[in-house]
Structures are given as structure tokens and as C-alpha cells.
């Protein structure tokens, strides 16, 4: 079985999935463009150049033409958002295509929603409606809210499969991770771009509320303000003016390996983003590092990964008090934190990882190619959403 995956460039969210696919089938990853310089500056590798299964379509006209040929000859094409130019012939011939996408409408305020809906309408112009109505078109959902966005106009009823991103984290034993977390302080972590919709300010103000009751709390923040200088200044000024420096520490930008190291030392991971968060790979990474996670119910990955009260806590996005109450529960109950940490760890390594995703998706591909029922899996990765 020949499978081609078209996307913008190979990154660490997709790497292990692609590596596993090369073990299971004749697999090629088509990179439409070079790795982003911003990611390289942050310490990421140029993965397009490191792996033999990557075809770099952007290098010259010959490489571009070969990318189209690879797509035309494949049994299955997984098409990311940037792959339209490579699959036009395949669309006309109504060959099998699995579109892979995040939610279409990433917005929180009414104004932003209206703007997002306008972009959404452009995205699904008539030509694309016909394209997606191909009887051999399927949808891979990178998050719990993709299905709803697509259903409104494009269908995919009964042909939307759960997937997601699966960033690679080098596996450590649970015993090792729990040993790393032995500390007199309760280590709390936020990691991400410091922009308003990731709501680090909510986390800071919540830590401020509990600092007198929990003097042994230390809240570390990884990220910088390059994308929103005013917001970053607002955060740092707030911490300084409120004299919170003994409890809240800005660590700046870190290499990916350093982020994981900090996660492995942390007891609690705070993930308060709103509905602008498409998937949120830091949740996978924090769970793999055995953190007890507290995350918003509007983040794309949360309904797929977290069962509130079992392997983490999910709070209602617009309810700050819900965030506060569940944070207190994690601070109050060390046993609960440890149970959630262990369950989070087991969720990633036993249920939600790249190897399982690749194996299951290949089984779905076989069902499609052999005209068999699509409900190969009743739940979890590659099940019908």
C-alpha cells in the first residue's frame, strides 16, 4: 500500500507518526516548503533534510512535478491544508483522499468569530464544496471541534475519523518521573507563546490568589513576548507590581528538550487557552511527563485526551472560578495529583501515541481500499467521530 502525506513541512508533532508509517507501508511525506525560520531559531531541527522518507517539493520544478506524480500514483493521500496544488488531478479522478485539518473557526470574541466565519466562507467556496463531496473523500480530525466546523457546510457525516498530533517524548519510566518530581515545593508550569488567547494571565492571577495559603508553590512560565510585546509586558509588570517574584518565575524561551526537562520536574501543568487553540501539543508532552494537567474544555485536544477527575482536570473555559476550584483541589491533595499524573502518563503510552495512531490508521485505510465497513475501531484514535 502506497501512502503519501502532504503538508507544509515535517515537524516534531508528526515525526514519530511518519516514522511508524514507514514501517507499515510504502510511505512518503511531501514537504511543500522549508522549515520555518522561527522554529529553527527556537532550537528545532530542519527535519525536511534529516529523513529519507521526506520529499522536498519546493527545491525545484522537477521536485514539484514528482510530488504531483507521487500523489497521483498513491493508494491513499493524506492531505494537509497546504497540499491543494498536489492533489488537483486526484480530486478530478475522485481518488481516495483523507483531508487532515484542525478546527476552522478559531475565535473567542464575537468580532473575531465574525472575521473567522468570513474566512471560513471563503475557504468553502463552491469549488471546494464539490471537492469535499467526492465519495472517496474522508476527514481526519485534529481535535474535537473539527467535526462541527466541517459538518456545517461540507458534510463528512460518518466519514470523520479521530486523529490528532503526537509529539515525540523520549519515554522515561513512571518511577523515574515521580522521582524527578520530589521537591519541597509544589512545582507548577505554563509553557507556550505568551499571547493573550493562551491566557497566562489567568494562571498568574490564580496563583496570586493561593500564594498565601500555599507558600511552597512555585509557578514557572516558559515562553517570551516576541509575538505580543504589550501582553508580555503586562504579565511581567503585574508580577513585579504585585511582588510575586518569590512565587512566579519567567524562564524565557527554551529548547524543546529543556521544556520537557522542566515538565518532568513539575507536578501541575496549567493549560488555560481558549477556543483559538487548535490542538495543543503541550498537553501530550505534559501528560507524557506525568504532570497533573488542568486544561480548558475548548482546547481541541482536551476532549480526546483528558477525562476530568481521572487523568487530569478539565475546567469550563469561561468560568474562572472553576479553574480556581480545580487548581485548589490539585494543590490540596498530593495523592490525587500523583494518581492523575500516573493516569496521564499511561494514557499517552498505552492509548494516545504515534505508534498506535499509525497502526490504527493503516487498518482504516485497508477497510477503505477493500470496501469494508469503516467503523474498524469503536473508540479512540481512528474511530468515527
mmCIF file of C-alpha atoms in Angstrom:
data_model
loop_
_atom_site.group_PDB
_atom_site.id
_atom_site.type_symbol
_atom_site.label_atom_id
_atom_site.label_comp_id
_atom_site.label_asym_id
_atom_site.label_seq_id
_atom_site.Cartn_x
_atom_site.Cartn_y
_atom_site.Cartn_z
ATOM 1 C CA UNK A 1 0.000 0.000 0.000
ATOM 2 C CA UNK A 2 1.409 3.390 -1.075
ATOM 3 C CA UNK A 3 0.575 6.264 1.258
ATOM 4 C CA UNK A 4 1.541 9.900 0.702
ATOM 5 C CA UNK A 5 1.207 12.578 3.375
ATOM 6 C CA UNK A 6 1.281 16.171 2.063
ATOM 7 C CA UNK A 7 1.881 19.010 4.493
ATOM 8 C CA UNK A 8 3.790 22.268 4.814
ATOM 9 C CA UNK A 9 6.959 20.857 6.434
ATOM 10 C CA UNK A 10 7.862 17.990 8.747
ATOM 11 C CA UNK A 11 7.815 18.889 12.435
ATOM 12 C CA UNK A 12 8.167 17.063 15.730
ATOM 13 C CA UNK A 13 4.376 16.759 16.080
ATOM 14 C CA UNK A 14 4.299 14.468 13.032
ATOM 15 C CA UNK A 15 7.731 12.839 13.087
ATOM 16 C CA UNK A 16 7.117 9.673 15.086
ATOM 17 C CA UNK A 17 3.818 9.062 13.249
ATOM 18 C CA UNK A 18 5.657 9.278 9.912
ATOM 19 C CA UNK A 19 8.468 7.027 11.121
ATOM 20 C CA UNK A 20 5.961 4.375 12.149
ATOM 21 C CA UNK A 21 4.155 4.684 8.823
ATOM 22 C CA UNK A 22 7.404 3.838 7.010
ATOM 23 C CA UNK A 23 7.436 0.540 8.934
ATOM 24 C CA UNK A 24 3.853 -0.299 7.958
ATOM 25 C CA UNK A 25 3.620 0.722 4.295
ATOM 26 C CA UNK A 26 5.318 2.396 1.337
ATOM 27 C CA UNK A 27 5.237 5.913 2.784
ATOM 28 C CA UNK A 28 6.326 9.362 1.580
ATOM 29 C CA UNK A 29 5.987 12.709 3.312
ATOM 30 C CA UNK A 30 5.792 15.638 0.862
ATOM 31 C CA UNK A 31 7.048 18.920 2.309
ATOM 32 C CA UNK A 32 5.607 21.901 0.453
ATOM 33 C CA UNK A 33 8.030 24.451 1.913
ATOM 34 C CA UNK A 34 11.187 24.737 4.048
ATOM 35 C CA UNK A 35 11.024 24.592 7.823
ATOM 36 C CA UNK A 36 10.039 27.897 9.409
ATOM 37 C CA UNK A 37 12.997 30.016 10.476
ATOM 38 C CA UNK A 38 11.193 30.893 13.712
ATOM 39 C CA UNK A 39 11.175 27.229 14.702
ATOM 40 C CA UNK A 40 14.833 26.813 13.770
ATOM 41 C CA UNK A 41 15.704 29.830 15.914
ATOM 42 C CA UNK A 42 13.892 28.157 18.823
ATOM 43 C CA UNK A 43 16.171 25.130 18.542
ATOM 44 C CA UNK A 44 14.065 22.884 16.298
ATOM 45 C CA UNK A 45 15.827 20.759 13.704
ATOM 46 C CA UNK A 46 15.305 21.112 9.958
ATOM 47 C CA UNK A 47 13.534 17.764 9.721
ATOM 48 C CA UNK A 48 12.880 18.087 5.993
ATOM 49 C CA UNK A 49 16.572 17.371 5.410
ATOM 50 C CA UNK A 50 17.089 14.664 8.021
ATOM 51 C CA UNK A 51 14.801 11.835 6.962
ATOM 52 C CA UNK A 52 14.826 9.816 3.713
ATOM 53 C CA UNK A 53 11.032 9.478 3.567
ATOM 54 C CA UNK A 54 10.672 13.262 3.074
ATOM 55 C CA UNK A 55 10.296 14.568 -0.484
ATOM 56 C CA UNK A 56 11.091 18.299 -0.658
ATOM 57 C CA UNK A 57 8.737 19.576 -3.345
ATOM 58 C CA UNK A 58 9.971 23.172 -3.022
ATOM 59 C CA UNK A 59 13.548 22.596 -4.190
ATOM 60 C CA UNK A 60 12.957 22.895 -7.962
ATOM 61 C CA UNK A 61 10.399 22.308 -10.716
ATOM 62 C CA UNK A 62 11.409 18.680 -11.090
ATOM 63 C CA UNK A 63 10.792 18.029 -7.399
ATOM 64 C CA UNK A 64 7.433 19.785 -7.625
ATOM 65 C CA UNK A 65 6.358 17.635 -10.588
ATOM 66 C CA UNK A 66 7.484 14.482 -8.796
ATOM 67 C CA UNK A 67 5.333 15.436 -5.816
ATOM 68 C CA UNK A 68 2.288 15.576 -8.074
ATOM 69 C CA UNK A 69 3.235 12.214 -9.597
ATOM 70 C CA UNK A 70 3.637 10.647 -6.150
ATOM 71 C CA UNK A 71 0.166 11.856 -5.179
ATOM 72 C CA UNK A 72 -1.414 10.574 -8.380
ATOM 73 C CA UNK A 73 0.100 7.090 -8.001
ATOM 74 C CA UNK A 74 -0.589 6.635 -4.283
ATOM 75 C CA UNK A 75 -3.327 4.376 -2.961
ATOM 76 C CA UNK A 76 -4.035 6.841 -0.161
ATOM 77 C CA UNK A 77 -3.197 10.535 0.169
ATOM 78 C CA UNK A 78 -3.348 12.360 3.493
ATOM 79 C CA UNK A 79 -3.817 15.993 2.532
ATOM 80 C CA UNK A 80 -2.919 18.809 4.880
ATOM 81 C CA UNK A 81 -4.196 22.330 4.362
ATOM 82 C CA UNK A 82 -1.280 23.336 2.123
ATOM 83 C CA UNK A 83 -1.488 20.412 -0.281
ATOM 84 C CA UNK A 84 -4.137 21.560 -2.796
ATOM 85 C CA UNK A 85 -1.677 22.109 -5.637
ATOM 86 C CA UNK A 86 -0.502 18.496 -5.443
ATOM 87 C CA UNK A 87 -3.911 16.789 -5.464
ATOM 88 C CA UNK A 88 -5.882 18.589 -8.185
ATOM 89 C CA UNK A 89 -5.632 15.648 -10.584
ATOM 90 C CA UNK A 90 -6.524 13.248 -7.817
ATOM 91 C CA UNK A 91 -9.620 15.304 -6.975
ATOM 92 C CA UNK A 92 -10.783 15.242 -10.609
ATOM 93 C CA UNK A 93 -10.308 11.484 -10.762
ATOM 94 C CA UNK A 94 -12.176 11.060 -7.444
ATOM 95 C CA UNK A 95 -9.395 9.041 -5.894
ATOM 96 C CA UNK A 96 -9.157 8.414 -2.152
ATOM 97 C CA UNK A 97 -8.143 11.467 -0.133
ATOM 98 C CA UNK A 98 -8.038 11.830 3.643
ATOM 99 C CA UNK A 99 -8.147 15.549 4.427
ATOM 100 C CA UNK A 100 -6.381 16.354 7.714
ATOM 101 C CA UNK A 101 -7.278 19.577 9.480
ATOM 102 C CA UNK A 102 -7.768 21.452 12.736
ATOM 103 C CA UNK A 103 -10.906 23.411 13.598
ATOM 104 C CA UNK A 104 -11.792 26.025 11.001
ATOM 105 C CA UNK A 105 -13.160 28.691 13.319
ATOM 106 C CA UNK A 106 -10.572 29.660 15.934
ATOM 107 C CA UNK A 107 -12.079 32.610 17.771
ATOM 108 C CA UNK A 108 -13.371 33.668 21.166
ATOM 109 C CA UNK A 109 -14.850 37.172 20.922
ATOM 110 C CA UNK A 110 -17.871 37.942 18.715
ATOM 111 C CA UNK A 111 -15.773 40.233 16.494
ATOM 112 C CA UNK A 112 -13.138 37.587 15.959
ATOM 113 C CA UNK A 113 -15.787 34.948 15.345
ATOM 114 C CA UNK A 114 -17.359 37.083 12.620
ATOM 115 C CA UNK A 115 -13.973 37.551 10.975
ATOM 116 C CA UNK A 116 -13.243 33.834 11.282
ATOM 117 C CA UNK A 117 -16.614 32.941 9.774
ATOM 118 C CA UNK A 118 -15.906 35.277 6.845
ATOM 119 C CA UNK A 119 -12.617 33.483 6.202
ATOM 120 C CA UNK A 120 -14.412 30.179 6.646
ATOM 121 C CA UNK A 121 -16.966 31.069 3.949
ATOM 122 C CA UNK A 122 -14.141 31.895 1.540
ATOM 123 C CA UNK A 123 -12.443 28.600 2.362
ATOM 124 C CA UNK A 124 -15.518 26.583 1.406
ATOM 125 C CA UNK A 125 -16.372 28.269 -1.876
ATOM 126 C CA UNK A 126 -18.351 26.187 -4.367
ATOM 127 C CA UNK A 127 -15.338 24.558 -5.976
ATOM 128 C CA UNK A 128 -14.194 23.212 -2.649
ATOM 129 C CA UNK A 129 -17.676 22.032 -1.759
ATOM 130 C CA UNK A 130 -17.570 19.834 -4.840
ATOM 131 C CA UNK A 131 -14.079 18.737 -3.943
ATOM 132 C CA UNK A 132 -15.046 17.623 -0.449
ATOM 133 C CA UNK A 133 -18.223 15.913 -1.675
ATOM 134 C CA UNK A 134 -16.099 13.411 -3.569
ATOM 135 C CA UNK A 135 -17.433 9.985 -2.412
ATOM 136 C CA UNK A 136 -13.829 8.976 -1.755
ATOM 137 C CA UNK A 137 -13.094 11.973 0.482
ATOM 138 C CA UNK A 138 -12.614 11.442 4.218
ATOM 139 C CA UNK A 139 -11.659 13.700 7.107
ATOM 140 C CA UNK A 140 -9.020 13.217 9.800
ATOM 141 C CA UNK A 141 -9.906 15.434 12.750
ATOM 142 C CA UNK A 142 -7.011 17.109 14.562
ATOM 143 C CA UNK A 143 -9.183 17.929 17.553
ATOM 144 C CA UNK A 144 -12.664 17.510 18.957
ATOM 145 C CA UNK A 145 -14.204 20.572 17.265
ATOM 146 C CA UNK A 146 -13.193 19.870 13.656
ATOM 147 C CA UNK A 147 -16.247 17.733 13.001
ATOM 148 C CA UNK A 148 -18.685 20.506 13.930
ATOM 149 C CA UNK A 149 -16.956 23.127 11.760
ATOM 150 C CA UNK A 150 -16.921 20.882 8.711
ATOM 151 C CA UNK A 151 -20.433 19.496 9.170
ATOM 152 C CA UNK A 152 -21.947 22.932 8.776
ATOM 153 C CA UNK A 153 -21.126 23.120 5.093
ATOM 154 C CA UNK A 154 -19.014 20.252 3.861
ATOM 155 C CA UNK A 155 -20.511 17.091 5.281
ATOM 156 C CA UNK A 156 -18.172 14.182 6.091
ATOM 157 C CA UNK A 157 -21.034 12.631 8.058
ATOM 158 C CA UNK A 158 -19.889 9.185 9.021
ATOM 159 C CA UNK A 159 -16.505 9.672 7.384
ATOM 160 C CA UNK A 160 -14.714 11.790 10.013
ATOM 161 C CA UNK A 161 -12.050 9.948 11.992
ATOM 162 C CA UNK A 162 -10.390 10.996 15.240
ATOM 163 C CA UNK A 163 -6.691 11.608 14.939
ATOM 164 C CA UNK A 164 -4.567 14.412 16.410
ATOM 165 C CA UNK A 165 -0.925 15.279 16.854
ATOM 166 C CA UNK A 166 1.514 13.014 18.641
ATOM 167 C CA UNK A 167 4.753 14.817 19.546
ATOM 168 C CA UNK A 168 7.585 12.505 20.436
ATOM 169 C CA UNK A 169 8.751 12.479 24.031
ATOM 170 C CA UNK A 170 11.550 10.091 24.923
ATOM 171 C CA UNK A 171 9.954 7.586 27.260
ATOM 172 C CA UNK A 172 11.046 7.510 30.870
ATOM 173 C CA UNK A 173 9.662 5.128 33.466
ATOM 174 C CA UNK A 174 6.909 6.415 35.693
ATOM 175 C CA UNK A 175 9.095 5.693 38.722
ATOM 176 C CA UNK A 176 11.854 7.881 37.271
ATOM 177 C CA UNK A 177 9.444 10.762 36.631
ATOM 178 C CA UNK A 178 7.956 10.601 40.109
ATOM 179 C CA UNK A 179 11.486 10.659 41.495
ATOM 180 C CA UNK A 180 12.220 13.795 39.441
ATOM 181 C CA UNK A 181 9.204 15.481 40.999
ATOM 182 C CA UNK A 182 10.347 15.038 44.582
ATOM 183 C CA UNK A 183 10.604 18.567 45.899
ATOM 184 C CA UNK A 184 9.744 20.675 48.911
ATOM 185 C CA UNK A 185 7.870 22.997 46.580
ATOM 186 C CA UNK A 186 4.782 22.329 44.505
ATOM 187 C CA UNK A 187 6.102 22.958 41.011
ATOM 188 C CA UNK A 188 3.519 24.445 38.618
ATOM 189 C CA UNK A 189 4.252 25.084 34.935
ATOM 190 C CA UNK A 190 2.938 27.029 31.943
ATOM 191 C CA UNK A 191 4.660 26.568 28.568
ATOM 192 C CA UNK A 192 3.650 28.315 25.373
ATOM 193 C CA UNK A 193 3.675 31.505 23.390
ATOM 194 C CA UNK A 194 2.838 34.450 25.613
ATOM 195 C CA UNK A 195 -0.128 35.763 23.659
ATOM 196 C CA UNK A 196 -3.491 36.801 25.012
ATOM 197 C CA UNK A 197 -5.625 33.824 23.961
ATOM 198 C CA UNK A 198 -3.321 31.376 25.759
ATOM 199 C CA UNK A 199 -4.384 33.208 28.944
ATOM 200 C CA UNK A 200 -1.246 33.004 31.029
ATOM 201 C CA UNK A 201 -2.704 35.999 32.900
ATOM 202 C CA UNK A 202 -5.489 33.755 34.252
ATOM 203 C CA UNK A 203 -2.888 31.335 35.576
ATOM 204 C CA UNK A 204 -0.846 34.153 37.159
ATOM 205 C CA UNK A 205 -3.844 35.695 38.916
ATOM 206 C CA UNK A 206 -4.964 32.298 40.179
ATOM 207 C CA UNK A 207 -1.515 31.601 41.633
ATOM 208 C CA UNK A 208 -1.645 35.050 43.235
ATOM 209 C CA UNK A 209 -4.905 34.103 44.996
ATOM 210 C CA UNK A 210 -3.446 30.967 46.550
ATOM 211 C CA UNK A 211 0.090 32.098 47.361
ATOM 212 C CA UNK A 212 -0.623 32.986 50.999
ATOM 213 C CA UNK A 213 -2.273 29.645 51.672
ATOM 214 C CA UNK A 214 0.374 27.682 49.742
ATOM 215 C CA UNK A 215 3.698 29.370 50.433
ATOM 216 C CA UNK A 216 5.587 26.442 48.902
ATOM 217 C CA UNK A 217 4.162 26.942 45.391
ATOM 218 C CA UNK A 218 6.474 27.935 42.525
ATOM 219 C CA UNK A 219 4.951 28.823 39.178
ATOM 220 C CA UNK A 220 7.385 28.687 36.246
ATOM 221 C CA UNK A 221 6.481 30.273 32.906
ATOM 222 C CA UNK A 222 8.233 29.201 29.703
ATOM 223 C CA UNK A 223 7.811 31.479 26.687
ATOM 224 C CA UNK A 224 8.573 35.003 25.531
ATOM 225 C CA UNK A 225 6.725 38.043 24.285
ATOM 226 C CA UNK A 226 8.035 38.284 20.729
ATOM 227 C CA UNK A 227 4.547 37.905 19.227
ATOM 228 C CA UNK A 228 2.762 40.250 21.618
ATOM 229 C CA UNK A 229 5.173 42.582 23.390
ATOM 230 C CA UNK A 230 2.405 44.551 25.104
ATOM 231 C CA UNK A 231 0.831 41.414 26.585
ATOM 232 C CA UNK A 232 4.199 40.099 27.769
ATOM 233 C CA UNK A 233 4.961 43.440 29.433
ATOM 234 C CA UNK A 234 1.553 43.372 31.063
ATOM 235 C CA UNK A 235 2.340 39.956 32.590
ATOM 236 C CA UNK A 236 5.827 40.839 33.822
ATOM 237 C CA UNK A 237 4.706 44.222 35.185
ATOM 238 C CA UNK A 238 1.830 42.576 37.040
ATOM 239 C CA UNK A 239 4.142 40.065 38.717
ATOM 240 C CA UNK A 240 6.598 42.816 39.654
ATOM 241 C CA UNK A 241 3.979 45.294 40.909
ATOM 242 C CA UNK A 242 2.227 42.649 42.990
ATOM 243 C CA UNK A 243 5.585 41.471 44.386
ATOM 244 C CA UNK A 244 5.006 37.914 43.231
ATOM 245 C CA UNK A 245 8.611 37.179 42.196
ATOM 246 C CA UNK A 246 9.111 34.686 45.031
ATOM 247 C CA UNK A 247 6.294 32.540 43.636
ATOM 248 C CA UNK A 248 6.282 33.267 39.891
ATOM 249 C CA UNK A 249 9.342 32.927 37.650
ATOM 250 C CA UNK A 250 9.686 33.769 33.948
ATOM 251 C CA UNK A 251 12.138 31.315 32.385
ATOM 252 C CA UNK A 252 12.069 32.775 28.875
ATOM 253 C CA UNK A 253 12.244 30.700 25.733
ATOM 254 C CA UNK A 254 13.621 27.166 25.998
ATOM 255 C CA UNK A 255 14.740 24.480 23.585
ATOM 256 C CA UNK A 256 12.239 21.612 23.174
ATOM 257 C CA UNK A 257 14.396 19.253 25.245
ATOM 258 C CA UNK A 258 14.605 21.847 28.021
ATOM 259 C CA UNK A 259 10.834 22.255 28.044
ATOM 260 C CA UNK A 260 10.444 18.503 28.548
ATOM 261 C CA UNK A 261 13.022 18.571 31.353
ATOM 262 C CA UNK A 262 11.007 21.266 33.119
ATOM 263 C CA UNK A 263 7.781 19.288 32.630
ATOM 264 C CA UNK A 264 9.403 16.232 34.172
ATOM 265 C CA UNK A 265 10.180 18.257 37.310
ATOM 266 C CA UNK A 266 6.690 19.787 37.516
ATOM 267 C CA UNK A 267 3.723 18.477 39.477
ATOM 268 C CA UNK A 268 0.971 20.526 37.818
ATOM 269 C CA UNK A 269 0.683 21.803 34.254
ATOM 270 C CA UNK A 270 -1.706 24.689 33.580
ATOM 271 C CA UNK A 271 -3.221 24.957 30.090
ATOM 272 C CA UNK A 272 -5.872 27.706 30.143
ATOM 273 C CA UNK A 273 -6.069 28.536 26.384
ATOM 274 C CA UNK A 274 -9.430 29.430 24.877
ATOM 275 C CA UNK A 275 -11.055 28.169 21.653
ATOM 276 C CA UNK A 276 -8.274 29.660 19.498
ATOM 277 C CA UNK A 277 -6.160 26.614 20.405
ATOM 278 C CA UNK A 278 -6.478 24.149 17.529
ATOM 279 C CA UNK A 279 -4.908 21.076 19.164
ATOM 280 C CA UNK A 280 -2.299 21.977 21.800
ATOM 281 C CA UNK A 281 0.645 19.554 21.684
ATOM 282 C CA UNK A 282 1.994 20.714 25.039
ATOM 283 C CA UNK A 283 -0.819 18.700 26.631
ATOM 284 C CA UNK A 284 0.513 15.466 25.091
ATOM 285 C CA UNK A 285 4.005 16.382 26.291
ATOM 286 C CA UNK A 286 2.911 17.300 29.820
ATOM 287 C CA UNK A 287 0.894 14.099 30.177
ATOM 288 C CA UNK A 288 3.831 12.031 28.897
ATOM 289 C CA UNK A 289 5.935 13.776 31.567
ATOM 290 C CA UNK A 290 3.468 12.641 34.259
ATOM 291 C CA UNK A 291 2.078 16.085 35.077
ATOM 292 C CA UNK A 292 -1.354 16.539 36.611
ATOM 293 C CA UNK A 293 -2.919 18.797 33.960
ATOM 294 C CA UNK A 294 -5.611 21.425 34.323
ATOM 295 C CA UNK A 295 -6.924 22.426 30.894
ATOM 296 C CA UNK A 296 -9.760 24.354 29.256
ATOM 297 C CA UNK A 297 -12.642 22.420 27.704
ATOM 298 C CA UNK A 298 -12.329 24.487 24.487
ATOM 299 C CA UNK A 299 -8.856 23.247 23.552
ATOM 300 C CA UNK A 300 -9.013 20.859 20.604
ATOM 301 C CA UNK A 301 -7.013 18.028 22.183
ATOM 302 C CA UNK A 302 -8.715 18.072 25.584
ATOM 303 C CA UNK A 303 -11.868 16.016 24.835
ATOM 304 C CA UNK A 304 -9.681 13.418 23.074
ATOM 305 C CA UNK A 305 -7.017 13.152 25.789
ATOM 306 C CA UNK A 306 -8.454 14.112 29.182
ATOM 307 C CA UNK A 307 -11.124 12.503 31.330
ATOM 308 C CA UNK A 308 -11.740 15.081 34.005
ATOM 309 C CA UNK A 309 -11.097 13.819 37.509
ATOM 310 C CA UNK A 310 -9.258 10.723 36.231
ATOM 311 C CA UNK A 311 -6.146 11.659 34.245
ATOM 312 C CA UNK A 312 -6.379 15.424 34.755
ATOM 313 C CA UNK A 313 -8.905 18.170 35.314
ATOM 314 C CA UNK A 314 -10.960 19.968 32.657
ATOM 315 C CA UNK A 315 -12.408 23.361 33.552
ATOM 316 C CA UNK A 316 -15.168 25.335 31.866
ATOM 317 C CA UNK A 317 -13.476 27.829 29.580
ATOM 318 C CA UNK A 318 -15.467 30.895 30.633
ATOM 319 C CA UNK A 319 -15.607 30.032 34.323
ATOM 320 C CA UNK A 320 -12.563 31.391 36.155
ATOM 321 C CA UNK A 321 -13.938 30.067 39.433
ATOM 322 C CA UNK A 322 -13.999 26.538 38.014
ATOM 323 C CA UNK A 323 -10.303 26.931 37.141
ATOM 324 C CA UNK A 324 -9.584 28.204 40.660
ATOM 325 C CA UNK A 325 -11.523 25.437 42.453
ATOM 326 C CA UNK A 326 -9.880 22.627 40.465
ATOM 327 C CA UNK A 327 -6.452 24.175 40.920
ATOM 328 C CA UNK A 328 -7.077 24.189 44.686
ATOM 329 C CA UNK A 329 -8.018 20.515 44.545
ATOM 330 C CA UNK A 330 -4.689 19.702 42.910
ATOM 331 C CA UNK A 331 -2.769 21.772 45.464
ATOM 332 C CA UNK A 332 -4.655 20.289 48.420
ATOM 333 C CA UNK A 333 -4.386 16.638 47.541
ATOM 334 C CA UNK A 334 -0.944 15.170 46.819
ATOM 335 C CA UNK A 335 -2.382 11.681 46.396
ATOM 336 C CA UNK A 336 -4.849 12.959 43.775
ATOM 337 C CA UNK A 337 -2.014 14.695 41.907
ATOM 338 C CA UNK A 338 0.010 11.506 41.835
ATOM 339 C CA UNK A 339 -2.932 9.393 40.673
ATOM 340 C CA UNK A 340 -3.706 11.843 37.872
ATOM 341 C CA UNK A 341 -0.021 12.007 36.936
ATOM 342 C CA UNK A 342 0.177 8.220 36.621
ATOM 343 C CA UNK A 343 -3.089 8.032 34.677
ATOM 344 C CA UNK A 344 -1.967 10.809 32.319
ATOM 345 C CA UNK A 345 1.311 9.005 31.689
ATOM 346 C CA UNK A 346 -0.491 5.715 30.994
ATOM 347 C CA UNK A 347 -2.972 7.431 28.662
ATOM 348 C CA UNK A 348 -0.172 8.639 26.401
ATOM 349 C CA UNK A 349 1.890 5.475 26.363
ATOM 350 C CA UNK A 350 -0.984 2.966 26.258
ATOM 351 C CA UNK A 351 -3.678 4.747 24.259
ATOM 352 C CA UNK A 352 -2.701 8.044 22.648
ATOM 353 C CA UNK A 353 0.605 7.913 20.809
ATOM 354 C CA UNK A 354 2.000 7.978 17.282
ATOM 355 C CA UNK A 355 2.623 4.228 17.003
ATOM 356 C CA UNK A 356 -0.973 3.377 17.890
ATOM 357 C CA UNK A 357 -2.233 6.131 15.562
ATOM 358 C CA UNK A 358 -0.262 4.825 12.585
ATOM 359 C CA UNK A 359 -1.230 1.205 13.196
ATOM 360 C CA UNK A 360 -4.912 2.055 13.541
ATOM 361 C CA UNK A 361 -4.983 4.420 10.580
ATOM 362 C CA UNK A 362 -3.448 1.784 8.327
ATOM 363 C CA UNK A 363 -6.288 -0.550 9.314
ATOM 364 C CA UNK A 364 -8.812 2.133 8.339
ATOM 365 C CA UNK A 365 -7.012 2.608 5.009
ATOM 366 C CA UNK A 366 -7.269 -1.141 4.361
ATOM 367 C CA UNK A 367 -11.000 -1.036 5.108
ATOM 368 C CA UNK A 368 -11.491 1.829 2.644
ATOM 369 C CA UNK A 369 -9.448 0.145 -0.091
ATOM 370 C CA UNK A 370 -11.342 -3.142 0.341
ATOM 371 C CA UNK A 371 -14.800 -1.544 0.608
ATOM 372 C CA UNK A 372 -15.293 -2.841 4.153
ATOM 373 C CA UNK A 373 -17.170 -1.100 7.000
ATOM 374 C CA UNK A 374 -15.356 2.000 8.238
ATOM 375 C CA UNK A 375 -16.077 1.520 11.936
ATOM 376 C CA UNK A 376 -12.937 -0.549 12.447
ATOM 377 C CA UNK A 377 -12.475 0.950 15.924
ATOM 378 C CA UNK A 378 -15.323 1.778 18.282
ATOM 379 C CA UNK A 379 -13.427 4.356 20.333
ATOM 380 C CA UNK A 380 -10.171 6.299 20.480
ATOM 381 C CA UNK A 381 -7.774 7.049 17.642
ATOM 382 C CA UNK A 382 -9.146 6.299 14.140
ATOM 383 C CA UNK A 383 -12.677 5.730 15.390
ATOM 384 C CA UNK A 384 -15.517 7.500 13.602
ATOM 385 C CA UNK A 385 -16.311 10.755 15.350
#
